[in-house]
Coordinates of C-alpha atoms in Angstrom, one line a residue:
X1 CA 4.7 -15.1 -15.3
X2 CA 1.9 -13.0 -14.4
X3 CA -0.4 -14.6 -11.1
X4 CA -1.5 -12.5 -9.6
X5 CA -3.7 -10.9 -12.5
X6 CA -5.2 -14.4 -12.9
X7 CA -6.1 -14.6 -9.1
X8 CA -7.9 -11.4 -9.4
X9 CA -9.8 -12.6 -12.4
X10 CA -10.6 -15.9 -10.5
X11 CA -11.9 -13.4 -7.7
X12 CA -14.4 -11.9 -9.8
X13 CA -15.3 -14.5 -10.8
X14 CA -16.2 -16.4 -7.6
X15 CA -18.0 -13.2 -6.0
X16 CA -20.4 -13.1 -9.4
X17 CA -21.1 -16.5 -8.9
X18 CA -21.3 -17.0 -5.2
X19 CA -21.6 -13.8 -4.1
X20 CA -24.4 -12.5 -1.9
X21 CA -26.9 -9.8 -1.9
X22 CA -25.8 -6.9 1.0
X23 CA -26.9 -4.0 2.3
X24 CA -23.9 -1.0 2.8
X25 CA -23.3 2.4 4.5
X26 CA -23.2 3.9 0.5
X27 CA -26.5 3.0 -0.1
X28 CA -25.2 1.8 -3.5
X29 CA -25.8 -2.2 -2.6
X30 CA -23.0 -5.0 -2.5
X31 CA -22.4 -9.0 -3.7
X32 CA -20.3 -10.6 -1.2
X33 CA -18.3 -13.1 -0.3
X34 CA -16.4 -13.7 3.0
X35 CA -12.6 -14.9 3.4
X36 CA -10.9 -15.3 0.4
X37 CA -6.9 -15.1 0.0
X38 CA -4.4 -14.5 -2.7
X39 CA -0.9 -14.8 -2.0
X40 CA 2.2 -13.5 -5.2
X41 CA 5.8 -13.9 -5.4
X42 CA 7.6 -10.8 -6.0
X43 CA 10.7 -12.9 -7.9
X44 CA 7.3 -13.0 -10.7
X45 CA 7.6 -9.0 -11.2
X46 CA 5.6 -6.1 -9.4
X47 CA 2.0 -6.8 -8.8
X48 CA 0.2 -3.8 -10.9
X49 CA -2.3 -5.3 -12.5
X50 CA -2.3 -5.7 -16.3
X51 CA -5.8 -6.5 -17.0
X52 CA -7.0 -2.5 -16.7
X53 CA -4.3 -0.1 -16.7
X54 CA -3.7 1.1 -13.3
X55 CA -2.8 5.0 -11.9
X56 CA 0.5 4.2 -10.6
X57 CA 1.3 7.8 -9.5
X58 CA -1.9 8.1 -7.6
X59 CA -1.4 4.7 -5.9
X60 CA 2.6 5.8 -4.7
X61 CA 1.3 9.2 -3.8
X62 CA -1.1 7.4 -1.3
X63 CA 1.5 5.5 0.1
X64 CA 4.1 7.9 1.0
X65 CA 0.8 10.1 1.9
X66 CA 0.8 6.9 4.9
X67 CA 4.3 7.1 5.3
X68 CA 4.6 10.2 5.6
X69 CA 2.0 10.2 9.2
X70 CA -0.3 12.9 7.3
X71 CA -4.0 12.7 7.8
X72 CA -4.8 15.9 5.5
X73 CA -5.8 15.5 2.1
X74 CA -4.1 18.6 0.9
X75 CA -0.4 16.4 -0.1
X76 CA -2.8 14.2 -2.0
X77 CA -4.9 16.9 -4.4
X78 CA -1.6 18.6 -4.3
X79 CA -0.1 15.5 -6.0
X80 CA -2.9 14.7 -8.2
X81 CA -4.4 12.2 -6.1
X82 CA -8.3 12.5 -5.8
X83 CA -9.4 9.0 -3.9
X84 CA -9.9 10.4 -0.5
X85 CA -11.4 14.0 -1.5
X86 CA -15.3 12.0 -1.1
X87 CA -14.9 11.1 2.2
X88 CA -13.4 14.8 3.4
X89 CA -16.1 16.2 1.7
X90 CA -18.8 14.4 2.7
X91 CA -17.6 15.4 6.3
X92 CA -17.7 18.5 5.5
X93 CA -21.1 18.7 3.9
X94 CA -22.4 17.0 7.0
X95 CA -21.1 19.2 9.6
X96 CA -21.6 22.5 7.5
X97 CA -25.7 21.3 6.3
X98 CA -27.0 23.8 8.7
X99 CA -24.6 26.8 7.6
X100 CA -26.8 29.6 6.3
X101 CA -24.8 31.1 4.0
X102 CA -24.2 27.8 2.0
X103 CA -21.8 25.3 1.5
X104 CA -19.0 25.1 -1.3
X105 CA -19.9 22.2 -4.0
X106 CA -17.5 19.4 -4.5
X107 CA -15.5 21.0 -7.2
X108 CA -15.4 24.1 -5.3
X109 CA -14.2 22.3 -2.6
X110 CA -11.2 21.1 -3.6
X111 CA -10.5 24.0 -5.6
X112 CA -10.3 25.6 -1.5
X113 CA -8.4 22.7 -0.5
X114 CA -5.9 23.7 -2.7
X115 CA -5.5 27.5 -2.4
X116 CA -6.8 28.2 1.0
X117 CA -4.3 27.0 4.1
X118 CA -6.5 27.4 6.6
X119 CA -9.3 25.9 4.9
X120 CA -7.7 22.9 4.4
X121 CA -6.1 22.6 7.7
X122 CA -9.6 22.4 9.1
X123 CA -12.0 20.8 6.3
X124 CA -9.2 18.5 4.5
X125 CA -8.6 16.9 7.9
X126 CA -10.0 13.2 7.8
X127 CA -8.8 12.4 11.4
X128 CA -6.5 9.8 13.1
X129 CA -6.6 7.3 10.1
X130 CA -3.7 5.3 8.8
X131 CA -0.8 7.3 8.7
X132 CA -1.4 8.5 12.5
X133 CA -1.4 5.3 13.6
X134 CA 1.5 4.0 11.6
X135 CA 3.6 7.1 12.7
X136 CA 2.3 8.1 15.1
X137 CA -0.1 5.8 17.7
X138 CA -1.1 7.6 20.8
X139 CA -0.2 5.2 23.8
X140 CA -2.7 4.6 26.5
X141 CA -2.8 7.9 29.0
X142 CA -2.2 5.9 32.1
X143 CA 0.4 3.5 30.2
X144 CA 4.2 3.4 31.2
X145 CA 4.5 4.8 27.6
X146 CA 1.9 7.0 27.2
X147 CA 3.5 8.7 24.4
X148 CA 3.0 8.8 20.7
X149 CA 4.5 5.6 19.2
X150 CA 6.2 4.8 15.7
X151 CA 5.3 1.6 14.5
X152 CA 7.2 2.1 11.4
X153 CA 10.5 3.0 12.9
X154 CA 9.8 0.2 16.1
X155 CA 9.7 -2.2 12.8
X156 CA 12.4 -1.2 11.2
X157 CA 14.7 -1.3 14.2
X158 CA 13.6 -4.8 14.9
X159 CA 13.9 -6.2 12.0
X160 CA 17.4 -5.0 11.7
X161 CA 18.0 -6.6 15.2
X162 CA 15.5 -9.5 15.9
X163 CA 14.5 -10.2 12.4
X164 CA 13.0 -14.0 13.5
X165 CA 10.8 -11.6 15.9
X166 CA 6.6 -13.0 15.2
X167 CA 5.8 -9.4 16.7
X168 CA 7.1 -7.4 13.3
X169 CA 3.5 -5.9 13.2
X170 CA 2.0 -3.0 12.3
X171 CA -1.5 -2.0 13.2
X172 CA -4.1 1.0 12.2
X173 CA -7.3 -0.6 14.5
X174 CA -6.8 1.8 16.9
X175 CA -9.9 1.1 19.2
X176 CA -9.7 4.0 20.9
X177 CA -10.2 6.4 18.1
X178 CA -12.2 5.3 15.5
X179 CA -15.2 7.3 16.2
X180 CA -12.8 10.3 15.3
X181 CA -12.3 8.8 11.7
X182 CA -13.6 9.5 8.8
X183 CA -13.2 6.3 7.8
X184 CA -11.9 3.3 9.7
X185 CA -9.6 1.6 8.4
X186 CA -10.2 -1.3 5.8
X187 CA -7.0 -2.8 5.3
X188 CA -6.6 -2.5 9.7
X189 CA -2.7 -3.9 10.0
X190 CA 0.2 -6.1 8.2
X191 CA 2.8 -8.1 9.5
X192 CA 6.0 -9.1 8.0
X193 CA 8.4 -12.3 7.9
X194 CA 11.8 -12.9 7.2
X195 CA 14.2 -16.2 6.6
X196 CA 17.5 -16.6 5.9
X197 CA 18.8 -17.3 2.1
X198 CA 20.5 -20.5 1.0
X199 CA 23.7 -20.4 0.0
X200 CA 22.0 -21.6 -3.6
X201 CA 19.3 -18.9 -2.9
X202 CA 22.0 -16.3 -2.6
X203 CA 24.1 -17.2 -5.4
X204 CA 20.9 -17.3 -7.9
X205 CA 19.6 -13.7 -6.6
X206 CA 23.1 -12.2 -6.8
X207 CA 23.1 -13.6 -10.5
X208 CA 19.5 -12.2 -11.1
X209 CA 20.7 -8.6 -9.8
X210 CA 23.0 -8.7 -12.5
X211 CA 21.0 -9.9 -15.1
X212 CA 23.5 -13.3 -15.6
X213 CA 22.5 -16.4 -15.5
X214 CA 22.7 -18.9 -12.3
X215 CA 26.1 -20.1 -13.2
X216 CA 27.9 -17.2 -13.0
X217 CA 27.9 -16.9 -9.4
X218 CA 28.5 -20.5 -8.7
X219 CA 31.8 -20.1 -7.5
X220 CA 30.9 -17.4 -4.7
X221 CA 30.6 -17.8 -0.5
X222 CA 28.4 -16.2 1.4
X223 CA 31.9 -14.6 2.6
X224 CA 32.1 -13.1 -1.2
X225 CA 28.9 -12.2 -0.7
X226 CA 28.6 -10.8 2.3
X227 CA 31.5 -8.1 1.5
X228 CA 29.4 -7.3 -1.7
X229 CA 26.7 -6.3 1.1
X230 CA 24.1 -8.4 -0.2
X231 CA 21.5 -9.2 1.3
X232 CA 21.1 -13.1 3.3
X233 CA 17.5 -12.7 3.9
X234 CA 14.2 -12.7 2.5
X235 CA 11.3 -10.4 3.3
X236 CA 7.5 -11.4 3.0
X237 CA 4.4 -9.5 3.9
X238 CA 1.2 -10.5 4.9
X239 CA -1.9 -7.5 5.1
X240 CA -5.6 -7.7 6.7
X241 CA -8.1 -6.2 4.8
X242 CA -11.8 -6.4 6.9
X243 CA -13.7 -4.8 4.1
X244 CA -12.6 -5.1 0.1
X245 CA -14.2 -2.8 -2.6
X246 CA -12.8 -5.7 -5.1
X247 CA -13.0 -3.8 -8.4
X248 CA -11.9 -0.1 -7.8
X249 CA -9.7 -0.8 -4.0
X250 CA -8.2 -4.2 -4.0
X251 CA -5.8 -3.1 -7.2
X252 CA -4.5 -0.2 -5.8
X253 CA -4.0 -2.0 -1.9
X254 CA -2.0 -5.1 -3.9
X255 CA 0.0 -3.0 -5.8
X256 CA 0.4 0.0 -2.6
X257 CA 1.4 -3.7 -0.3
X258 CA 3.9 -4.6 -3.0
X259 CA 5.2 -1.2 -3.1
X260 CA 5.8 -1.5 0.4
X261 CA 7.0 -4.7 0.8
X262 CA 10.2 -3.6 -1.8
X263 CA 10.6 -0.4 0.5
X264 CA 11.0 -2.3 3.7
X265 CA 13.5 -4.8 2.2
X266 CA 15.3 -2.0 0.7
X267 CA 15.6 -0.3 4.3
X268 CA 16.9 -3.5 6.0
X269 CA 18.4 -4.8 3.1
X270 CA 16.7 -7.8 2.4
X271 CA 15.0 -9.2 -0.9
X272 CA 11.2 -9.3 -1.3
X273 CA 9.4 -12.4 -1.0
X274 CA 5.9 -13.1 -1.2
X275 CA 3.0 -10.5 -0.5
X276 CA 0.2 -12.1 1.3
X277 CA -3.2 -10.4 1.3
X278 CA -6.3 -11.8 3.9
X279 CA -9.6 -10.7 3.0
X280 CA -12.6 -10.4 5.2
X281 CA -16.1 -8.7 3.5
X282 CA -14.6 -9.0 -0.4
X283 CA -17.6 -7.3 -2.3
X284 CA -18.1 -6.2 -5.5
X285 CA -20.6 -2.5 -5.8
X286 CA -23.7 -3.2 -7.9
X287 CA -22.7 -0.5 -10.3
X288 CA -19.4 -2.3 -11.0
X289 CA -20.8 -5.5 -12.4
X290 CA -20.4 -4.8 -16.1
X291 CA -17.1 -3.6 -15.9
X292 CA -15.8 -6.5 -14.0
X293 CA -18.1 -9.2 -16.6
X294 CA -15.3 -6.5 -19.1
X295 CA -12.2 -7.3 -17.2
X296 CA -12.9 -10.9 -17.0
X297 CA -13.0 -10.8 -20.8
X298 CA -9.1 -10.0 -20.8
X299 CA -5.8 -11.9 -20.6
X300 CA -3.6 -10.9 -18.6
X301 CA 0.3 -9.9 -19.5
X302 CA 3.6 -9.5 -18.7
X303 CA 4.4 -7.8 -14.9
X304 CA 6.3 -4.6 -14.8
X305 CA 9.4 -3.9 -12.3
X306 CA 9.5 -1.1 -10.0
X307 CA 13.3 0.6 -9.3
X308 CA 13.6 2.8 -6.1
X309 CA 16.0 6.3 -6.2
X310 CA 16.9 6.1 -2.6
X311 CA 19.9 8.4 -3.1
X312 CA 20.1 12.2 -2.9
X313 CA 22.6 15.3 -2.3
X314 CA 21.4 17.3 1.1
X315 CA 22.0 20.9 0.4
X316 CA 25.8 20.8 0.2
X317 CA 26.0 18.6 -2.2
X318 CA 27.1 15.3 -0.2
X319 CA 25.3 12.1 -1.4
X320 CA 23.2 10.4 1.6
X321 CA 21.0 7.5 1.2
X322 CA 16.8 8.0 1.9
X323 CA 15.1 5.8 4.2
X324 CA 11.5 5.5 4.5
X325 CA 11.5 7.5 8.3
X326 CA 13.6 10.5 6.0
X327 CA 10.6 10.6 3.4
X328 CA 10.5 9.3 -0.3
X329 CA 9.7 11.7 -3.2
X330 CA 7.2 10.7 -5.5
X331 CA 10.1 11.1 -8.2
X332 CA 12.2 8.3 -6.3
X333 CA 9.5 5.4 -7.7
X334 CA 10.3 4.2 -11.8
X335 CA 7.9 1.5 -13.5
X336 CA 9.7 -0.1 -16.1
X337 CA 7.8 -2.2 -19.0
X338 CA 4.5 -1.6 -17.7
X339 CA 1.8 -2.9 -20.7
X340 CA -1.8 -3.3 -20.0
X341 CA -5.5 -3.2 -21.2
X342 CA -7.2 0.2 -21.2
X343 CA -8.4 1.8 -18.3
X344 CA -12.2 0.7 -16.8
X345 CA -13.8 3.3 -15.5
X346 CA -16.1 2.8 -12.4
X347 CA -17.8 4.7 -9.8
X348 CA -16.6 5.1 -6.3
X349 CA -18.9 5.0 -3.3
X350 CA -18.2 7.4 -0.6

């Protein structure tokens, strides 16, 4: 069953035919809508959309990129992932307008990002943006805790202790530092949810693990179940987005949210539930119409499944198991039966 493609269409759809006309920081020119939802259960497959075929490499690069607390694009070109290199060079075409002796063009640019450390230590900085404030949020100087603050290990570690918590947040609106970056963020903060299984629930998700139908784990307890490790709760996620570039952005932030969602519940052993995304300014660019009127054209088809790696050797040789606060390689992340419609291509405004 494939949702979520169908909400996304329905999305389109709405901000085409009750969108409004909107000015933007690009220049390019918006249609808008404000507060719109959609919601996907994960039991329905991974939420990569199947309507355009989507960069999945790029899309987990970014992620761990988050993860990872790093604010340099140099990990992303490094890796092949080019959808922050307009925002670090517009800041540094801005700040280097009134150099006499020139400035680098775009391709150039990166080409420095790439094989010049120092060069991209300075230029391919874009500033406390998401992955500083998910790893690393500087407390308030005249707090009690006036030290940096990991929001990602404080969740982790509560939801392996207090999962019924309603604080299980995580937020990138840092107040205090957005004039120092480059971009603020547009999907600001998530929060996650957890409940316990059913006995029923349990039995049918052990089944599914296996690939067997309900029946065969009728006769098992939680007791049987429990010494198999597996897991008695579900895991849900809910993100804030205040701004939504709905043709090129919201793809990659549903499937980067999903992606996450079956990290976290990996980490505290849990199964993914439903991913939950609330959307403030959705807006589709002017130069994006024609391919969205395309992509409405298309029907939408079966979801893919995602399998994380999460074990390694350290270097002699005995087997450990990765957790998101140890780092993921890209390598970890397998899409299985991923079929789509060709790729749209589209503009993105910087």
């Amino acid at each position: 069953m494939n949702n979520i493609d169908k909400q996304y269409q329905e999305l389109l759809a709405d901000i085409l035919n009750n969108g409004v006309e909107k000015e933007d920081r690009t220049g390019t020119g918006t249609i808008s809508v404000f507060g719109r939802q959609i919601r996907h259960k994960m039991s329905e497959g991974y939420p990569l959309l199947t309507t355009k075929k989507m960069a999945f490499k790029t899309m987990v690069v970014e992620l761990l990129w988050f993860l990872k607390g790093d604010t340099n694009i140099k990990y992303l070109v490094d890796n092949g992932c080019n959808i922050w290199n307009g925002d670090a060079y517009k800041n540094y075409a801005w700040q280097t307008s009134m150099d006499a002796d020139g400035q680098f063009t775009k391709e150039e640019f990166i080409n420095e990002i790439k094989t010049n450390d120092e060069f991209a230590e300075k230029w391919g900085e874009l500033g406390p943006i998401y992955g500083k404030q998910w790893r690393s949020w500087r407390g308030h100087p005249y707090s009690t805790n006036p030290n940096d603050f990991d929001q990602i290990e404080k969740l982790i570690q509560q939801l392996r202790t207090n999962p019924d918590s309603r604080r299980l947040m995580v937020n990138a609106w840092n107040v205090g530092q957005l004039d120092d970056m480059t971009l603020p963020p547009c999907h600001y903060g998530f929060q996650v949810y957890t409940r316990e299984m059913s006995l029923k629930e349990r039995r049918e998700e052990w089944a599914n693990s296996l690939g067997k139908d309900e029946s065969y784990a009728k006769n098992l307890f939680d007791e049987e179940l429990d010494k198999e490790k597996f897991p008695r709760r579900k895991l849900s996620l809910m993100w804030n987005q205040r701004s939504v570039d709905t043709f090129l952005g919201l793809p990659f932030n549903i499937a980067s949210y999903g992606l996450l969602l079956i990290i976290l519940a990996k980490e505290v052993n849990m199964i993914p539930d439903e991913l939950i995304g609330n959307l403030g300014d959705v807006h589709l660019y002017s130069n994006h119409i024609e391919q969205t009127k395309e992509q409405l054209t298309r029907k939408p088809m079966e979801l893919p499944k995602v399998l994380i790696n999460n074990g390694d050797v350290d270097n002699n040789g005995t087997p450990f198991t990765k957790s998101i606060l140890d780092g993921y390689y890209i390598t970890d992340f397998e899409l299985f039966n991923y079929k789509s419609h060709p790729p749209i291509k589209a503009p993105l405004s910087n």
